[in-house]
Amino acid sequence: MSRRRSRSGLALALELAVPLALLGAWALWSSRSTSFFNPPLTDILDTFAETWIFERIPTDLAPSLARLLIGYALAACAGVALGLMLGSSPLAQRACAPLVEFSRAIPAPALIPIAITLIGIGNDMKVTLIAFVCFFPVLLNTIDGVSGIDPTLRATVQAYGLTRRERILRVVLPAASPQIFAGLRVSLSIGLLVMVVSEMVASTSGVGYFVLQAQQSFRIEDMWAGILMLGLLGYVLNGLFLLVEARVLAWHRGARASATADTT
Amino acid sequence: MHRGTRMAPVVLVAVLLVLWELIARLSLLPRPEFPTMTGTAVELVRLLGTSQPWLASAQTLQAWALGMVIAIVLAVPVGIAVGTNRMLYRSVRLVIEFLRPVPSVALIPLAILIAGAGLTSKVGLAVFGAFWPLLLQCYYGMQDLDPVAEDTARSFGLGRFARFRHVALPSAVPYIATGARIASAIVLTVVVSAEIVIGAPGLGREVFVAQTSGAYETTYAITFLIGMLAWGLNVGVSAAERRVLHWHPSQRPVEA
Amino acid sequence: MTILEVEHLRKTYGEGPRATHAVGDLSFSVSSGEFVCIVGPSGCGKSTLLKCMSGLLPASSGEVRLAGRRITGPPPAMALVFQEYGRSLFPWMSVRDNVLLPLRHKGLSKDEQRRLVTDSIDEVGLTRFGDHYPWQLSGGMQQRVAIARALAYQPEVLLMDEPFASVDAQTRSDLEDLILNVRDRYGVTVVFVTHDIDESVYLADRIVVLTPAPTEVKETLTVDLPSPRDQVATKELPEFAHLRAHTYRLIMRPSDHEDPVGATAGAVAHGSPK
């Protein structure tokens, strides 16, 4: 028992020590480096603090976040709503299948040029494009979740004569929610990617714009600070997402855990 | 199956194409840059008669293939090591958790500085993007090892390496295959992104150049080509996955 | 008084020469308050029959009437308990919410709903488990939740599709006694499909024995065992042994196995595990 505890203590120490050691190594390496691309880590962190607390939050971070979140929210609503409809209609599902497959497969940034020709290079274009590319993973996963509902569950719902509203809100939506969340998670990373790329090629604000500008004008510390900001953004958004998912799908984890416990 | 359901997708696509033509012909969109469907189709046929799209496709595909191979070669051994060694997992857990959600396109400016606007940048970025999901899939695969299978192998006196070779690895293969399918989409997306932003040669650059030079039919035609390429890769990788996994329960038809 | 009538019911899956005749011309009736068990060889259309009776499947011809009215969809006076308890309960809802869900649209007051939910959960012996999730409970307890949900719905007829087929033997006899108790206290009519002959003799007032697919009624037996029944005493009675043997012979008579392929096809078509 005590051996076990000391092992887990060691694991915890390792868990913290390794990232710190890596950071330390980077700091040491960059402080000695004479390379232009590899400024000292301390300089990068100083620039990061200067840039992002709080000077560029309203000019770059806020526009980026607004584009991403609005587009993402639109996609989530539309994807779930349409997924619920298509999921219960095999004919419509079949009819849309090739279009949906094609739109899902195409790499999201490849749509930027067409989006520019259709909507221009303003905010509308970025929001629309983010919404469009985030839409398909949510749609497909919702369809998957809805059409995968257990037949016994469906029969139960029918036998007890639930109303349409009850059926959708209390049964179909929760039953499909594990798949819906899987789609939402994929969408989040695609949305972030499209946000960055579209800001790099067609924008005058945003974190993606800032990073590429910094590189092109050889402000290397600024570039690094921007990259750190994008990394942080991805990490925080993902973390928030997992938090929400863990709350909403607590029942699903419990049910799965008890199911695997039964079979072993 | 009824004939109606079989025809439904064809009908829908036809209706949308006609709708596209009408909208463009009647100038229903406020923007003049919207080409007609027929014009785009003609342009597509013309393009396919030249070497340009074929060369660009080859460049994009080359970056995709290199990215896939390198990502797999790097991520699978690391994933297996992390999946079999608890201490190793704990020590790199935070690093993985922090780096995985970082959008790989954020590193585009850095890649330009280090490797310029060529193949190396594209592939490097793609490998960074695909590495993490592949790594995690391998890790899950090693974690999911059925203790009964492991005990069976032990009871028959299989050694450590034999157990790894004949029990652990085969049970991780489905996860690695899924990881490869996810990685394929990521690699292609990142490669195209890099071509658009950096201007590295490939379909991404072609489509962006077409748009900035006002060749709208060409823009639409190349976007369509990129879609077909992506769709073809998707079908190919899924088929390969099914071949590798023909023995796995997930591939059997579901019984009601 | 007759509450449920099945008249010349037929159910065919598919069309033309490849059609599977699951139920072929079946008629019987159930009196109010009666406990009727339906037994038949495995693969006969028992589950199909029950689905037609509950209005979940349309009959190919003939009809089912509840209190004189023809059934076209699931009627509000009927509740259903499935064999697959784990899949008919909603894993994202607590036990209470599972029981409450079908009551929401019945136009009852909040107090009335709460009373029905509490009473029926008490009735099946799960008083302390109202706030648990189904997957935190054992299989037998989950099936009790499904029974509580059916009771709270206040049906006149309770249809049960092999409800105890997937629980262990001890739990099974507990649940059998529970359902007999519930029948006495609520005065509900029960139609109980099973493939277990002992179970049918132990529970039923009357047994409807079916032939293999295309299913018809082979014989209807009245069970004259004293009430209340007891797992040990009742099963020791010579009448019990006699009824059991008789039912067994009806089901297992070799001449009935002429068409084993057709019989299993009937079961596969609607996805019954047994």
PDB file of N, CA and C in Angstrom, chain A residues 110-196:
ATOM      1  N   ALA A 110     -10.200  25.485 -47.978  1.00  0.00           N
ATOM      2  CA  ALA A 110     -10.309  25.575 -49.435  1.00  0.00           C
ATOM      3  C   ALA A 110     -11.533  26.368 -49.845  1.00  0.00           C
ATOM      4  N   LEU A 111     -12.469  26.559 -48.919  1.00  0.00           N
ATOM      5  CA  LEU A 111     -13.688  27.302 -49.248  1.00  0.00           C
ATOM      6  C   LEU A 111     -13.505  28.809 -49.088  1.00  0.00           C
ATOM      7  N   ILE A 112     -12.366  29.213 -48.533  1.00  0.00           N
ATOM      8  CA  ILE A 112     -12.173  30.647 -48.289  1.00  0.00           C
ATOM      9  C   ILE A 112     -12.270  31.463 -49.583  1.00  0.00           C
ATOM     10  N   PRO A 113     -11.583  31.052 -50.687  1.00  0.00           N
ATOM     11  CA  PRO A 113     -11.687  31.868 -51.903  1.00  0.00           C
ATOM     12  C   PRO A 113     -13.134  32.051 -52.368  1.00  0.00           C
ATOM     13  N   ILE A 114     -13.901  30.970 -52.394  1.00  0.00           N
ATOM     14  CA  ILE A 114     -15.300  31.106 -52.819  1.00  0.00           C
ATOM     15  C   ILE A 114     -16.053  32.014 -51.861  1.00  0.00           C
ATOM     16  N   ALA A 115     -15.787  31.850 -50.563  1.00  0.00           N
ATOM     17  CA  ALA A 115     -16.472  32.703 -49.584  1.00  0.00           C
ATOM     18  C   ALA A 115     -16.147  34.167 -49.844  1.00  0.00           C
ATOM     19  N   ILE A 116     -14.891  34.457 -50.233  1.00  0.00           N
ATOM     20  CA  ILE A 116     -14.532  35.841 -50.524  1.00  0.00           C
ATOM     21  C   ILE A 116     -15.302  36.354 -51.751  1.00  0.00           C
ATOM     22  N   THR A 117     -15.388  35.520 -52.798  1.00  0.00           N
ATOM     23  CA  THR A 117     -16.116  35.987 -53.986  1.00  0.00           C
ATOM     24  C   THR A 117     -17.589  36.209 -53.672  1.00  0.00           C
ATOM     25  N   LEU A 118     -18.140  35.420 -52.760  1.00  0.00           N
ATOM     26  CA  LEU A 118     -19.580  35.543 -52.495  1.00  0.00           C
ATOM     27  C   LEU A 118     -19.901  36.642 -51.491  1.00  0.00           C
ATOM     28  N   ILE A 119     -19.071  36.765 -50.455  1.00  0.00           N
ATOM     29  CA  ILE A 119     -19.454  37.634 -49.340  1.00  0.00           C
ATOM     30  C   ILE A 119     -18.456  38.766 -49.123  1.00  0.00           C
ATOM     31  N   GLY A 120     -17.284  38.693 -49.751  1.00  0.00           N
ATOM     32  CA  GLY A 120     -16.300  39.732 -49.518  1.00  0.00           C
ATOM     33  C   GLY A 120     -15.337  39.320 -48.419  1.00  0.00           C
ATOM     34  N   ILE A 121     -14.547  40.270 -47.905  1.00  0.00           N
ATOM     35  CA  ILE A 121     -13.540  39.883 -46.925  1.00  0.00           C
ATOM     36  C   ILE A 121     -13.895  40.379 -45.534  1.00  0.00           C
ATOM     37  N   GLY A 122     -15.111  40.820 -45.325  1.00  0.00           N
ATOM     38  CA  GLY A 122     -15.494  41.374 -44.020  1.00  0.00           C
ATOM     39  C   GLY A 122     -15.745  40.293 -42.979  1.00  0.00           C
ATOM     40  N   ASN A 123     -16.284  40.762 -41.852  1.00  0.00           N
ATOM     41  CA  ASN A 123     -16.634  39.870 -40.761  1.00  0.00           C
ATOM     42  C   ASN A 123     -17.663  38.820 -41.163  1.00  0.00           C
ATOM     43  N   ASP A 124     -18.630  39.252 -41.990  1.00  0.00           N
ATOM     44  CA  ASP A 124     -19.702  38.348 -42.404  1.00  0.00           C
ATOM     45  C   ASP A 124     -19.138  37.085 -43.021  1.00  0.00           C
ATOM     46  N   MET A 125     -18.096  37.275 -43.855  1.00  0.00           N
ATOM     47  CA  MET A 125     -17.516  36.133 -44.541  1.00  0.00           C
ATOM     48  C   MET A 125     -16.968  35.145 -43.536  1.00  0.00           C
ATOM     49  N   LYS A 126     -16.226  35.648 -42.532  1.00  0.00           N
ATOM     50  CA  LYS A 126     -15.608  34.728 -41.567  1.00  0.00           C
ATOM     51  C   LYS A 126     -16.672  34.005 -40.741  1.00  0.00           C
ATOM     52  N   VAL A 127     -17.650  34.771 -40.290  1.00  0.00           N
ATOM     53  CA  VAL A 127     -18.701  34.144 -39.480  1.00  0.00           C
ATOM     54  C   VAL A 127     -19.447  33.093 -40.306  1.00  0.00           C
ATOM     55  N   THR A 128     -19.804  33.456 -41.546  1.00  0.00           N
ATOM     56  CA  THR A 128     -20.541  32.520 -42.394  1.00  0.00           C
ATOM     57  C   THR A 128     -19.726  31.261 -42.652  1.00  0.00           C
ATOM     58  N   LEU A 129     -18.453  31.473 -42.980  1.00  0.00           N
ATOM     59  CA  LEU A 129     -17.615  30.325 -43.306  1.00  0.00           C
ATOM     60  C   LEU A 129     -17.423  29.424 -42.086  1.00  0.00           C
ATOM     61  N   ILE A 130     -17.180  30.025 -40.926  1.00  0.00           N
ATOM     62  CA  ILE A 130     -17.031  29.219 -39.708  1.00  0.00           C
ATOM     63  C   ILE A 130     -18.318  28.445 -39.451  1.00  0.00           C
ATOM     64  N   ALA A 131     -19.452  29.133 -39.600  1.00  0.00           N
ATOM     65  CA  ALA A 131     -20.731  28.449 -39.390  1.00  0.00           C
ATOM     66  C   ALA A 131     -20.878  27.287 -40.368  1.00  0.00           C
ATOM     67  N   PHE A 132     -20.507  27.534 -41.625  1.00  0.00           N
ATOM     68  CA  PHE A 132     -20.682  26.510 -42.653  1.00  0.00           C
ATOM     69  C   PHE A 132     -19.841  25.270 -42.366  1.00  0.00           C
ATOM     70  N   VAL A 133     -18.566  25.473 -42.041  1.00  0.00           N
ATOM     71  CA  VAL A 133     -17.707  24.295 -41.848  1.00  0.00           C
ATOM     72  C   VAL A 133     -17.985  23.594 -40.514  1.00  0.00           C
ATOM     73  N   CYS A 134     -18.444  24.342 -39.515  1.00  0.00           N
ATOM     74  CA  CYS A 134     -18.778  23.703 -38.236  1.00  0.00           C
ATOM     75  C   CYS A 134     -20.095  22.942 -38.311  1.00  0.00           C
ATOM     76  N   PHE A 135     -20.902  23.295 -39.301  1.00  0.00           N
ATOM     77  CA  PHE A 135     -22.243  22.740 -39.418  1.00  0.00           C
ATOM     78  C   PHE A 135     -22.221  21.233 -39.692  1.00  0.00           C
ATOM     79  N   PHE A 136     -21.332  20.788 -40.597  1.00  0.00           N
ATOM     80  CA  PHE A 136     -21.416  19.404 -41.066  1.00  0.00           C
ATOM     81  C   PHE A 136     -21.087  18.342 -40.015  1.00  0.00           C
ATOM     82  N   PRO A 137     -20.028  18.528 -39.229  1.00  0.00           N
ATOM     83  CA  PRO A 137     -19.812  17.521 -38.191  1.00  0.00           C
ATOM     84  C   PRO A 137     -20.998  17.401 -37.226  1.00  0.00           C
ATOM     85  N   VAL A 138     -21.583  18.564 -36.874  1.00  0.00           N
ATOM     86  CA  VAL A 138     -22.730  18.512 -35.952  1.00  0.00           C
ATOM     87  C   VAL A 138     -23.891  17.801 -36.628  1.00  0.00           C
ATOM     88  N   LEU A 139     -24.155  18.178 -37.884  1.00  0.00           N
ATOM     89  CA  LEU A 139     -25.269  17.573 -38.620  1.00  0.00           C
ATOM     90  C   LEU A 139     -25.104  16.052 -38.703  1.00  0.00           C
ATOM     91  N   LEU A 140     -23.937  15.611 -39.165  1.00  0.00           N
ATOM     92  CA  LEU A 140     -23.747  14.176 -39.379  1.00  0.00           C
ATOM     93  C   LEU A 140     -23.836  13.401 -38.073  1.00  0.00           C
ATOM     94  N   ASN A 141     -23.242  13.945 -37.024  1.00  0.00           N
ATOM     95  CA  ASN A 141     -23.292  13.236 -35.753  1.00  0.00           C
ATOM     96  C   ASN A 141     -24.688  13.219 -35.163  1.00  0.00           C
ATOM     97  N   THR A 142     -25.440  14.310 -35.366  1.00  0.00           N
ATOM     98  CA  THR A 142     -26.810  14.318 -34.870  1.00  0.00           C
ATOM     99  C   THR A 142     -27.643  13.270 -35.605  1.00  0.00           C
ATOM    100  N   ILE A 143     -27.497  13.215 -36.935  1.00  0.00           N
ATOM    101  CA  ILE A 143     -28.218  12.206 -37.707  1.00  0.00           C
ATOM    102  C   ILE A 143     -27.872  10.808 -37.183  1.00  0.00           C
ATOM    103  N   ASP A 144     -26.573  10.600 -36.984  1.00  0.00           N
ATOM    104  CA  ASP A 144     -26.094   9.326 -36.474  1.00  0.00           C
ATOM    105  C   ASP A 144     -26.748   8.990 -35.133  1.00  0.00           C
ATOM    106  N   GLY A 145     -26.758   9.972 -34.255  1.00  0.00           N
ATOM    107  CA  GLY A 145     -27.329   9.753 -32.926  1.00  0.00           C
ATOM    108  C   GLY A 145     -28.811   9.477 -32.987  1.00  0.00           C
ATOM    109  N   VAL A 146     -29.527  10.241 -33.811  1.00  0.00           N
ATOM    110  CA  VAL A 146     -30.979  10.085 -33.872  1.00  0.00           C
ATOM    111  C   VAL A 146     -31.349   8.747 -34.511  1.00  0.00           C
ATOM    112  N   SER A 147     -30.668   8.384 -35.614  1.00  0.00           N
ATOM    113  CA  SER A 147     -31.071   7.140 -36.262  1.00  0.00           C
ATOM    114  C   SER A 147     -30.548   5.929 -35.490  1.00  0.00           C
ATOM    115  N   GLY A 148     -29.637   6.154 -34.541  1.00  0.00           N
ATOM    116  CA  GLY A 148     -29.123   5.036 -33.758  1.00  0.00           C
ATOM    117  C   GLY A 148     -29.870   4.793 -32.454  1.00  0.00           C
ATOM    118  N   ILE A 149     -30.964   5.512 -32.250  1.00  0.00           N
ATOM    119  CA  ILE A 149     -31.708   5.323 -30.997  1.00  0.00           C
ATOM    120  C   ILE A 149     -32.261   3.905 -30.932  1.00  0.00           C
ATOM    121  N   ASP A 150     -32.103   3.299 -29.777  1.00  0.00           N
ATOM    122  CA  ASP A 150     -32.494   1.911 -29.596  1.00  0.00           C
ATOM    123  C   ASP A 150     -33.962   1.676 -29.964  1.00  0.00           C
ATOM    124  N   PRO A 151     -34.243   0.603 -30.746  1.00  0.00           N
ATOM    125  CA  PRO A 151     -35.630   0.332 -31.130  1.00  0.00           C
ATOM    126  C   PRO A 151     -36.547   0.126 -29.925  1.00  0.00           C
ATOM    127  N   THR A 152     -36.027  -0.493 -28.871  1.00  0.00           N
ATOM    128  CA  THR A 152     -36.862  -0.691 -27.674  1.00  0.00           C
ATOM    129  C   THR A 152     -37.248   0.647 -27.064  1.00  0.00           C
ATOM    130  N   LEU A 153     -36.302   1.585 -27.090  1.00  0.00           N
ATOM    131  CA  LEU A 153     -36.580   2.914 -26.557  1.00  0.00           C
ATOM    132  C   LEU A 153     -37.664   3.597 -27.401  1.00  0.00           C
ATOM    133  N   ARG A 154     -37.539   3.451 -28.709  1.00  0.00           N
ATOM    134  CA  ARG A 154     -38.552   4.025 -29.606  1.00  0.00           C
ATOM    135  C   ARG A 154     -39.920   3.434 -29.329  1.00  0.00           C
ATOM    136  N   ALA A 155     -39.949   2.089 -29.177  1.00  0.00           N
ATOM    137  CA  ALA A 155     -41.226   1.421 -28.921  1.00  0.00           C
ATOM    138  C   ALA A 155     -41.814   1.902 -27.606  1.00  0.00           C
ATOM    139  N   THR A 156     -40.962   2.112 -26.591  1.00  0.00           N
ATOM    140  CA  THR A 156     -41.436   2.587 -25.294  1.00  0.00           C
ATOM    141  C   THR A 156     -42.097   3.951 -25.449  1.00  0.00           C
ATOM    142  N   VAL A 157     -41.412   4.829 -26.188  1.00  0.00           N
ATOM    143  CA  VAL A 157     -41.943   6.175 -26.395  1.00  0.00           C
ATOM    144  C   VAL A 157     -43.311   6.120 -27.073  1.00  0.00           C
ATOM    145  N   GLN A 158     -43.424   5.225 -28.070  1.00  0.00           N
ATOM    146  CA  GLN A 158     -44.696   5.081 -28.783  1.00  0.00           C
ATOM    147  C   GLN A 158     -45.775   4.523 -27.868  1.00  0.00           C
ATOM    148  N   ALA A 159     -45.405   3.480 -27.121  1.00  0.00           N
ATOM    149  CA  ALA A 159     -46.402   2.807 -26.296  1.00  0.00           C
ATOM    150  C   ALA A 159     -46.987   3.742 -25.254  1.00  0.00           C
ATOM    151  N   TYR A 160     -46.185   4.681 -24.748  1.00  0.00           N
ATOM    152  CA  TYR A 160     -46.695   5.595 -23.744  1.00  0.00           C
ATOM    153  C   TYR A 160     -47.223   6.881 -24.358  1.00  0.00           C
ATOM    154  N   GLY A 161     -47.355   6.886 -25.676  1.00  0.00           N
ATOM    155  CA  GLY A 161     -48.016   7.998 -26.352  1.00  0.00           C
ATOM    156  C   GLY A 161     -47.473   9.366 -26.020  1.00  0.00           C
ATOM    157  N   LEU A 162     -46.145   9.509 -25.961  1.00  0.00           N
ATOM    158  CA  LEU A 162     -45.575  10.823 -25.664  1.00  0.00           C
ATOM    159  C   LEU A 162     -45.916  11.813 -26.776  1.00  0.00           C
ATOM    160  N   THR A 163     -46.055  13.075 -26.383  1.00  0.00           N
ATOM    161  CA  THR A 163     -46.301  14.095 -27.399  1.00  0.00           C
ATOM    162  C   THR A 163     -45.020  14.340 -28.178  1.00  0.00           C
ATOM    163  N   ARG A 164     -45.160  14.995 -29.332  1.00  0.00           N
ATOM    164  CA  ARG A 164     -44.025  15.282 -30.197  1.00  0.00           C
ATOM    165  C   ARG A 164     -42.944  16.066 -29.464  1.00  0.00           C
ATOM    166  N   ARG A 165     -43.409  17.069 -28.726  1.00  0.00           N
ATOM    167  CA  ARG A 165     -42.497  17.934 -27.980  1.00  0.00           C
ATOM    168  C   ARG A 165     -41.700  17.139 -26.942  1.00  0.00           C
ATOM    169  N   GLU A 166     -42.438  16.315 -26.182  1.00  0.00           N
ATOM    170  CA  GLU A 166     -41.766  15.483 -25.165  1.00  0.00           C
ATOM    171  C   GLU A 166     -40.777  14.532 -25.815  1.00  0.00           C
ATOM    172  N   ARG A 167     -41.244  13.968 -26.945  1.00  0.00           N
ATOM    173  CA  ARG A 167     -40.407  12.986 -27.619  1.00  0.00           C
ATOM    174  C   ARG A 167     -39.070  13.625 -28.020  1.00  0.00           C
ATOM    175  N   ILE A 168     -39.140  14.809 -28.610  1.00  0.00           N
ATOM    176  CA  ILE A 168     -37.910  15.430 -29.102  1.00  0.00           C
ATOM    177  C   ILE A 168     -37.052  15.948 -27.954  1.00  0.00           C
ATOM    178  N   LEU A 169     -37.669  16.690 -27.029  1.00  0.00           N
ATOM    179  CA  LEU A 169     -36.876  17.344 -25.992  1.00  0.00           C
ATOM    180  C   LEU A 169     -36.394  16.389 -24.914  1.00  0.00           C
ATOM    181  N   ARG A 170     -37.259  15.419 -24.561  1.00  0.00           N
ATOM    182  CA  ARG A 170     -36.896  14.592 -23.416  1.00  0.00           C
ATOM    183  C   ARG A 170     -36.309  13.250 -23.791  1.00  0.00           C
ATOM    184  N   VAL A 171     -36.511  12.822 -25.028  1.00  0.00           N
ATOM    185  CA  VAL A 171     -35.994  11.500 -25.409  1.00  0.00           C
ATOM    186  C   VAL A 171     -34.969  11.586 -26.543  1.00  0.00           C
ATOM    187  N   VAL A 172     -35.389  12.096 -27.699  1.00  0.00           N
ATOM    188  CA  VAL A 172     -34.489  12.043 -28.861  1.00  0.00           C
ATOM    189  C   VAL A 172     -33.223  12.868 -28.623  1.00  0.00           C
ATOM    190  N   LEU A 173     -33.415  14.099 -28.141  1.00  0.00           N
ATOM    191  CA  LEU A 173     -32.258  14.964 -27.940  1.00  0.00           C
ATOM    192  C   LEU A 173     -31.280  14.401 -26.910  1.00  0.00           C
ATOM    193  N   PRO A 174     -31.754  14.015 -25.718  1.00  0.00           N
ATOM    194  CA  PRO A 174     -30.790  13.426 -24.777  1.00  0.00           C
ATOM    195  C   PRO A 174     -30.179  12.131 -25.301  1.00  0.00           C
ATOM    196  N   ALA A 175     -30.975  11.302 -25.986  1.00  0.00           N
ATOM    197  CA  ALA A 175     -30.426  10.030 -26.470  1.00  0.00           C
ATOM    198  C   ALA A 175     -29.320  10.270 -27.490  1.00  0.00           C
ATOM    199  N   ALA A 176     -29.473  11.317 -28.292  1.00  0.00           N
ATOM    200  CA  ALA A 176     -28.461  11.600 -29.323  1.00  0.00           C
ATOM    201  C   ALA A 176     -27.334  12.475 -28.791  1.00  0.00           C
ATOM    202  N   SER A 177     -27.451  12.963 -27.570  1.00  0.00           N
ATOM    203  CA  SER A 177     -26.491  13.966 -27.098  1.00  0.00           C
ATOM    204  C   SER A 177     -25.036  13.481 -27.057  1.00  0.00           C
ATOM    205  N   PRO A 178     -24.751  12.213 -26.755  1.00  0.00           N
ATOM    206  CA  PRO A 178     -23.325  11.831 -26.821  1.00  0.00           C
ATOM    207  C   PRO A 178     -22.738  12.046 -28.214  1.00  0.00           C
ATOM    208  N   GLN A 179     -23.488  11.657 -29.247  1.00  0.00           N
ATOM    209  CA  GLN A 179     -22.984  11.864 -30.610  1.00  0.00           C
ATOM    210  C   GLN A 179     -22.951  13.350 -30.953  1.00  0.00           C
ATOM    211  N   ILE A 180     -23.982  14.095 -30.523  1.00  0.00           N
ATOM    212  CA  ILE A 180     -24.002  15.525 -30.813  1.00  0.00           C
ATOM    213  C   ILE A 180     -22.759  16.193 -30.240  1.00  0.00           C
ATOM    214  N   PHE A 181     -22.402  15.820 -29.030  1.00  0.00           N
ATOM    215  CA  PHE A 181     -21.221  16.420 -28.422  1.00  0.00           C
ATOM    216  C   PHE A 181     -19.945  16.024 -29.151  1.00  0.00           C
ATOM    217  N   ALA A 182     -19.902  14.782 -29.625  1.00  0.00           N
ATOM    218  CA  ALA A 182     -18.728  14.371 -30.400  1.00  0.00           C
ATOM    219  C   ALA A 182     -18.588  15.276 -31.621  1.00  0.00           C
ATOM    220  N   GLY A 183     -19.713  15.568 -32.286  1.00  0.00           N
ATOM    221  CA  GLY A 183     -19.681  16.448 -33.447  1.00  0.00           C
ATOM    222  C   GLY A 183     -19.278  17.862 -33.069  1.00  0.00           C
ATOM    223  N   LEU A 184     -19.818  18.338 -31.954  1.00  0.00           N
ATOM    224  CA  LEU A 184     -19.502  19.697 -31.514  1.00  0.00           C
ATOM    225  C   LEU A 184     -18.019  19.838 -31.213  1.00  0.00           C
ATOM    226  N   ARG A 185     -17.407  18.765 -30.708  1.00  0.00           N
ATOM    227  CA  ARG A 185     -15.985  18.848 -30.376  1.00  0.00           C
ATOM    228  C   ARG A 185     -15.142  18.953 -31.646  1.00  0.00           C
ATOM    229  N   VAL A 186     -15.475  18.128 -32.639  1.00  0.00           N
ATOM    230  CA  VAL A 186     -14.763  18.212 -33.921  1.00  0.00           C
ATOM    231  C   VAL A 186     -14.936  19.612 -34.508  1.00  0.00           C
ATOM    232  N   SER A 187     -16.182  20.113 -34.454  1.00  0.00           N
ATOM    233  CA  SER A 187     -16.479  21.431 -35.020  1.00  0.00           C
ATOM    234  C   SER A 187     -15.653  22.529 -34.377  1.00  0.00           C
ATOM    235  N   LEU A 188     -15.459  22.415 -33.080  1.00  0.00           N
ATOM    236  CA  LEU A 188     -14.751  23.480 -32.379  1.00  0.00           C
ATOM    237  C   LEU A 188     -13.336  23.626 -32.938  1.00  0.00           C
ATOM    238  N   SER A 189     -12.650  22.486 -33.155  1.00  0.00           N
ATOM    239  CA  SER A 189     -11.277  22.617 -33.634  1.00  0.00           C
ATOM    240  C   SER A 189     -11.254  23.061 -35.093  1.00  0.00           C
ATOM    241  N   ILE A 190     -12.228  22.607 -35.904  1.00  0.00           N
ATOM    242  CA  ILE A 190     -12.285  23.079 -37.294  1.00  0.00           C
ATOM    243  C   ILE A 190     -12.582  24.574 -37.343  1.00  0.00           C
ATOM    244  N   GLY A 191     -13.502  25.005 -36.476  1.00  0.00           N
ATOM    245  CA  GLY A 191     -13.871  26.425 -36.436  1.00  0.00           C
ATOM    246  C   GLY A 191     -12.676  27.293 -36.090  1.00  0.00           C
ATOM    247  N   LEU A 192     -11.908  26.838 -35.105  1.00  0.00           N
ATOM    248  CA  LEU A 192     -10.728  27.586 -34.693  1.00  0.00           C
ATOM    249  C   LEU A 192      -9.733  27.682 -35.849  1.00  0.00           C
ATOM    250  N   LEU A 193      -9.555  26.554 -36.546  1.00  0.00           N
ATOM    251  CA  LEU A 193      -8.622  26.523 -37.674  1.00  0.00           C
ATOM    252  C   LEU A 193      -9.057  27.502 -38.772  1.00  0.00           C
ATOM    253  N   VAL A 194     -10.342  27.478 -39.112  1.00  0.00           N
ATOM    254  CA  VAL A 194     -10.819  28.369 -40.166  1.00  0.00           C
ATOM    255  C   VAL A 194     -10.725  29.825 -39.732  1.00  0.00           C
ATOM    256  N   MET A 195     -10.987  30.056 -38.443  1.00  0.00           N
ATOM    257  CA  MET A 195     -10.838  31.417 -37.941  1.00  0.00           C
ATOM    258  C   MET A 195      -9.417  31.916 -38.186  1.00  0.00           C
ATOM    259  N   VAL A 196      -8.431  31.110 -37.799  1.00  0.00           N
ATOM    260  CA  VAL A 196      -7.032  31.524 -37.940  1.00  0.00           C
ATOM    261  C   VAL A 196      -6.680  31.743 -39.413  1.00  0.00           C
TER     262      VAL A 196
END
